[in-house]
Amino acid sequence: QAHLVESGGGLVQPGGSLRLSCAASGSTLDYYAIGWFRQAPGKEREGVSCISSSDGSTVYANSVKGRFTISRDNAKNTVYLQMNSLKPEDTAVYYCAASTFTMATLEGFYDYWGQGTQVTVSS
């Protein structure tokens, strides 16, 4: 069973950058697809990006494509979400999740979730 902890959130000005980390304990992340999701106030949770457990292939939501980059460091048992050119509409609680599927874009396929980290983009 994977225990996930997100970190790296905070307050940033529009156009700024943040790097979120998803660290795991209790299990190695090598065997899981990892996804990042976010939930803004009053909105449903949405998928942001995911990375496969096999070949490192990635998927991004259209709203973040070209600005966000997901990566994994299996040696550190950590997955990252580099977020550049942040916009106010990126403000949300960001969650990482682990799936036993090789790749999963829908949150229903994720088994383990972190507690979330707040990202606020505001001047």
PDB file of C-alpha atoms in Angstrom:
ATOM      1  CA  GLN A   1       0.000   0.000   0.000  1.00  0.00           C
ATOM      2  CA  ALA A   2       1.424   3.354  -1.063  1.00  0.00           C
ATOM      3  CA  HIS A   3       1.311   6.367   1.234  1.00  0.00           C
ATOM      4  CA  LEU A   4       1.658   9.578  -0.766  1.00  0.00           C
ATOM      5  CA  VAL A   5       2.638  13.023   0.464  1.00  0.00           C
ATOM      6  CA  GLU A   6       2.558  16.130  -1.715  1.00  0.00           C
ATOM      7  CA  SER A   7       4.704  19.188  -1.128  1.00  0.00           C
ATOM      8  CA  GLY A   8       5.843  22.306  -2.914  1.00  0.00           C
ATOM      9  CA  GLY A   9       2.621  24.259  -3.084  1.00  0.00           C
ATOM     10  CA  GLY A  10       2.353  27.901  -2.169  1.00  0.00           C
ATOM     11  CA  LEU A  11       1.544  31.391  -3.341  1.00  0.00           C
ATOM     12  CA  VAL A  12       3.061  32.533  -6.627  1.00  0.00           C
ATOM     13  CA  GLN A  13       2.486  35.466  -8.941  1.00  0.00           C
ATOM     14  CA  PRO A  14       1.057  34.963 -12.423  1.00  0.00           C
ATOM     15  CA  GLY A  15       3.796  33.860 -14.770  1.00  0.00           C
ATOM     16  CA  GLY A  16       5.743  32.257 -11.959  1.00  0.00           C
ATOM     17  CA  SER A  17       6.770  28.654 -11.390  1.00  0.00           C
ATOM     18  CA  LEU A  18       6.400  25.979  -8.761  1.00  0.00           C
ATOM     19  CA  ARG A  19       7.535  22.388  -8.542  1.00  0.00           C
ATOM     20  CA  LEU A  20       5.289  19.969  -6.736  1.00  0.00           C
ATOM     21  CA  SER A  21       6.645  16.738  -5.317  1.00  0.00           C
ATOM     22  CA  CYS A  22       4.830  13.508  -4.582  1.00  0.00           C
ATOM     23  CA  ALA A  23       6.852  11.333  -2.252  1.00  0.00           C
ATOM     24  CA  ALA A  24       5.885   7.787  -1.442  1.00  0.00           C
ATOM     25  CA  SER A  25       6.429   5.536   1.543  1.00  0.00           C
ATOM     26  CA  GLY A  26       5.311   2.013   2.203  1.00  0.00           C
ATOM     27  CA  SER A  27       5.727   1.010  -1.404  1.00  0.00           C
ATOM     28  CA  THR A  28       7.910   1.729  -4.375  1.00  0.00           C
ATOM     29  CA  LEU A  29       6.367   3.940  -7.023  1.00  0.00           C
ATOM     30  CA  ASP A  30       8.062   2.011  -9.838  1.00  0.00           C
ATOM     31  CA  TYR A  31       5.017  -0.198 -10.298  1.00  0.00           C
ATOM     32  CA  TYR A  32       2.398   2.540 -10.315  1.00  0.00           C
ATOM     33  CA  ALA A  33       1.158   5.022 -12.832  1.00  0.00           C
ATOM     34  CA  ILE A  34       1.137   8.372 -11.073  1.00  0.00           C
ATOM     35  CA  GLY A  35      -1.349  11.113 -11.740  1.00  0.00           C
ATOM     36  CA  TRP A  36      -1.707  14.708 -10.674  1.00  0.00           C
ATOM     37  CA  PHE A  37      -5.192  16.061 -10.177  1.00  0.00           C
ATOM     38  CA  ARG A  38      -6.485  19.400  -8.971  1.00  0.00           C
ATOM     39  CA  GLN A  39      -9.635  20.788  -7.466  1.00  0.00           C
ATOM     40  CA  ALA A  40     -10.492  24.457  -7.497  1.00  0.00           C
ATOM     41  CA  PRO A  41     -13.084  25.929  -5.128  1.00  0.00           C
ATOM     42  CA  GLY A  42     -16.585  25.094  -6.275  1.00  0.00           C
ATOM     43  CA  LYS A  43     -15.357  22.853  -9.085  1.00  0.00           C
ATOM     44  CA  GLU A  44     -14.973  19.154  -9.611  1.00  0.00           C
ATOM     45  CA  ARG A  45     -11.579  17.532  -9.373  1.00  0.00           C
ATOM     46  CA  GLU A  46      -9.882  17.284 -12.760  1.00  0.00           C
ATOM     47  CA  GLY A  47      -6.920  15.433 -14.149  1.00  0.00           C
ATOM     48  CA  VAL A  48      -3.809  17.473 -14.833  1.00  0.00           C
ATOM     49  CA  SER A  49      -1.189  14.969 -15.915  1.00  0.00           C
ATOM     50  CA  CYS A  50      -0.106  11.376 -15.528  1.00  0.00           C
ATOM     51  CA  ILE A  51       2.985   9.305 -16.150  1.00  0.00           C
ATOM     52  CA  SER A  52       3.105   5.608 -16.876  1.00  0.00           C
ATOM     53  CA  SER A  53       4.841   2.984 -14.778  1.00  0.00           C
ATOM     54  CA  SER A  54       6.416   1.275 -17.771  1.00  0.00           C
ATOM     55  CA  ASP A  55       7.923   3.554 -20.409  1.00  0.00           C
ATOM     56  CA  GLY A  56       7.557   6.974 -18.796  1.00  0.00           C
ATOM     57  CA  SER A  57       4.970   8.108 -21.305  1.00  0.00           C
ATOM     58  CA  THR A  58       2.967  11.137 -20.228  1.00  0.00           C
ATOM     59  CA  VAL A  59      -0.419  12.705 -20.753  1.00  0.00           C
ATOM     60  CA  TYR A  60      -1.426  16.306 -20.080  1.00  0.00           C
ATOM     61  CA  ALA A  61      -4.692  18.150 -19.890  1.00  0.00           C
ATOM     62  CA  ASN A  62      -5.041  20.670 -22.711  1.00  0.00           C
ATOM     63  CA  SER A  63      -5.174  23.487 -20.185  1.00  0.00           C
ATOM     64  CA  VAL A  64      -1.627  22.794 -18.953  1.00  0.00           C
ATOM     65  CA  LYS A  65       0.040  21.376 -22.047  1.00  0.00           C
ATOM     66  CA  GLY A  66       3.277  23.192 -22.787  1.00  0.00           C
ATOM     67  CA  ARG A  67       3.427  24.716 -19.303  1.00  0.00           C
ATOM     68  CA  PHE A  68       3.533  21.718 -16.941  1.00  0.00           C
ATOM     69  CA  THR A  69       5.943  18.786 -16.987  1.00  0.00           C
ATOM     70  CA  ILE A  70       5.543  15.562 -15.056  1.00  0.00           C
ATOM     71  CA  SER A  71       8.566  13.421 -14.266  1.00  0.00           C
ATOM     72  CA  ARG A  72       9.552  10.626 -11.971  1.00  0.00           C
ATOM     73  CA  ASP A  73      12.716   9.788 -10.067  1.00  0.00           C
ATOM     74  CA  ASN A  74      12.370   6.166  -9.071  1.00  0.00           C
ATOM     75  CA  ALA A  75      15.603   6.270  -7.082  1.00  0.00           C
ATOM     76  CA  LYS A  76      14.017   8.900  -4.840  1.00  0.00           C
ATOM     77  CA  ASN A  77      10.582   7.294  -5.005  1.00  0.00           C
ATOM     78  CA  THR A  78       9.209  10.671  -6.001  1.00  0.00           C
ATOM     79  CA  VAL A  79       7.179  12.128  -8.854  1.00  0.00           C
ATOM     80  CA  TYR A  80       7.355  15.808  -9.729  1.00  0.00           C
ATOM     81  CA  LEU A  81       5.091  18.295 -11.431  1.00  0.00           C
ATOM     82  CA  GLN A  82       7.002  21.289 -12.756  1.00  0.00           C
ATOM     83  CA  MET A  83       4.555  24.124 -13.315  1.00  0.00           C
ATOM     84  CA  ASN A  84       5.664  27.134 -15.357  1.00  0.00           C
ATOM     85  CA  SER A  85       3.846  30.207 -16.650  1.00  0.00           C
ATOM     86  CA  LEU A  86       1.254  29.816 -13.935  1.00  0.00           C
ATOM     87  CA  LYS A  87      -2.107  31.491 -14.338  1.00  0.00           C
ATOM     88  CA  PRO A  88      -4.746  32.460 -11.777  1.00  0.00           C
ATOM     89  CA  GLU A  89      -6.948  29.685 -13.125  1.00  0.00           C
ATOM     90  CA  ASP A  90      -4.317  27.163 -11.998  1.00  0.00           C
ATOM     91  CA  THR A  91      -5.252  27.967  -8.404  1.00  0.00           C
ATOM     92  CA  ALA A  92      -6.408  24.743  -6.762  1.00  0.00           C
ATOM     93  CA  VAL A  93      -5.538  21.991  -4.339  1.00  0.00           C
ATOM     94  CA  TYR A  94      -3.258  19.607  -6.181  1.00  0.00           C
ATOM     95  CA  TYR A  95      -3.327  15.893  -5.431  1.00  0.00           C
ATOM     96  CA  CYS A  96      -1.102  13.079  -6.547  1.00  0.00           C
ATOM     97  CA  ALA A  97      -2.429   9.563  -6.857  1.00  0.00           C
ATOM     98  CA  ALA A  98      -1.106   6.098  -7.648  1.00  0.00           C
ATOM     99  CA  SER A  99      -2.715   3.532  -9.908  1.00  0.00           C
ATOM    100  CA  THR A 100      -1.879  -0.136 -10.313  1.00  0.00           C
ATOM    101  CA  PHE A 101      -2.628   0.264 -14.003  1.00  0.00           C
ATOM    102  CA  THR A 102       0.300   0.962 -16.301  1.00  0.00           C
ATOM    103  CA  MET A 103      -1.356   4.205 -17.326  1.00  0.00           C
ATOM    104  CA  ALA A 104      -4.569   5.804 -16.158  1.00  0.00           C
ATOM    105  CA  THR A 105      -6.148   9.149 -16.994  1.00  0.00           C
ATOM    106  CA  LEU A 106      -9.390   8.784 -15.022  1.00  0.00           C
ATOM    107  CA  GLU A 107      -9.405   9.193 -11.268  1.00  0.00           C
ATOM    108  CA  GLY A 108     -11.550   6.108 -10.856  1.00  0.00           C
ATOM    109  CA  PHE A 109      -8.544   4.006 -11.739  1.00  0.00           C
ATOM    110  CA  TYR A 110      -6.412   5.417  -8.935  1.00  0.00           C
ATOM    111  CA  ASP A 111      -6.125   3.518  -5.684  1.00  0.00           C
ATOM    112  CA  TYR A 112      -4.028   5.736  -3.419  1.00  0.00           C
ATOM    113  CA  TRP A 113      -4.241   9.460  -2.880  1.00  0.00           C
ATOM    114  CA  GLY A 114      -2.248  12.089  -1.071  1.00  0.00           C
ATOM    115  CA  GLN A 115      -3.754  14.803   1.130  1.00  0.00           C
ATOM    116  CA  GLY A 116      -3.150  17.572  -1.377  1.00  0.00           C
ATOM    117  CA  THR A 117      -1.129  20.768  -1.506  1.00  0.00           C
ATOM    118  CA  GLN A 118      -2.543  24.235  -2.108  1.00  0.00           C
ATOM    119  CA  VAL A 119      -1.369  26.237  -5.104  1.00  0.00           C
ATOM    120  CA  THR A 120      -2.485  29.860  -5.292  1.00  0.00           C
ATOM    121  CA  VAL A 121      -1.635  32.033  -8.276  1.00  0.00           C
ATOM    122  CA  SER A 122      -2.323  35.660  -7.525  1.00  0.00           C
ATOM    123  CA  SER A 123      -0.736  39.066  -7.730  1.00  0.00           C
TER     124      SER A 123
END
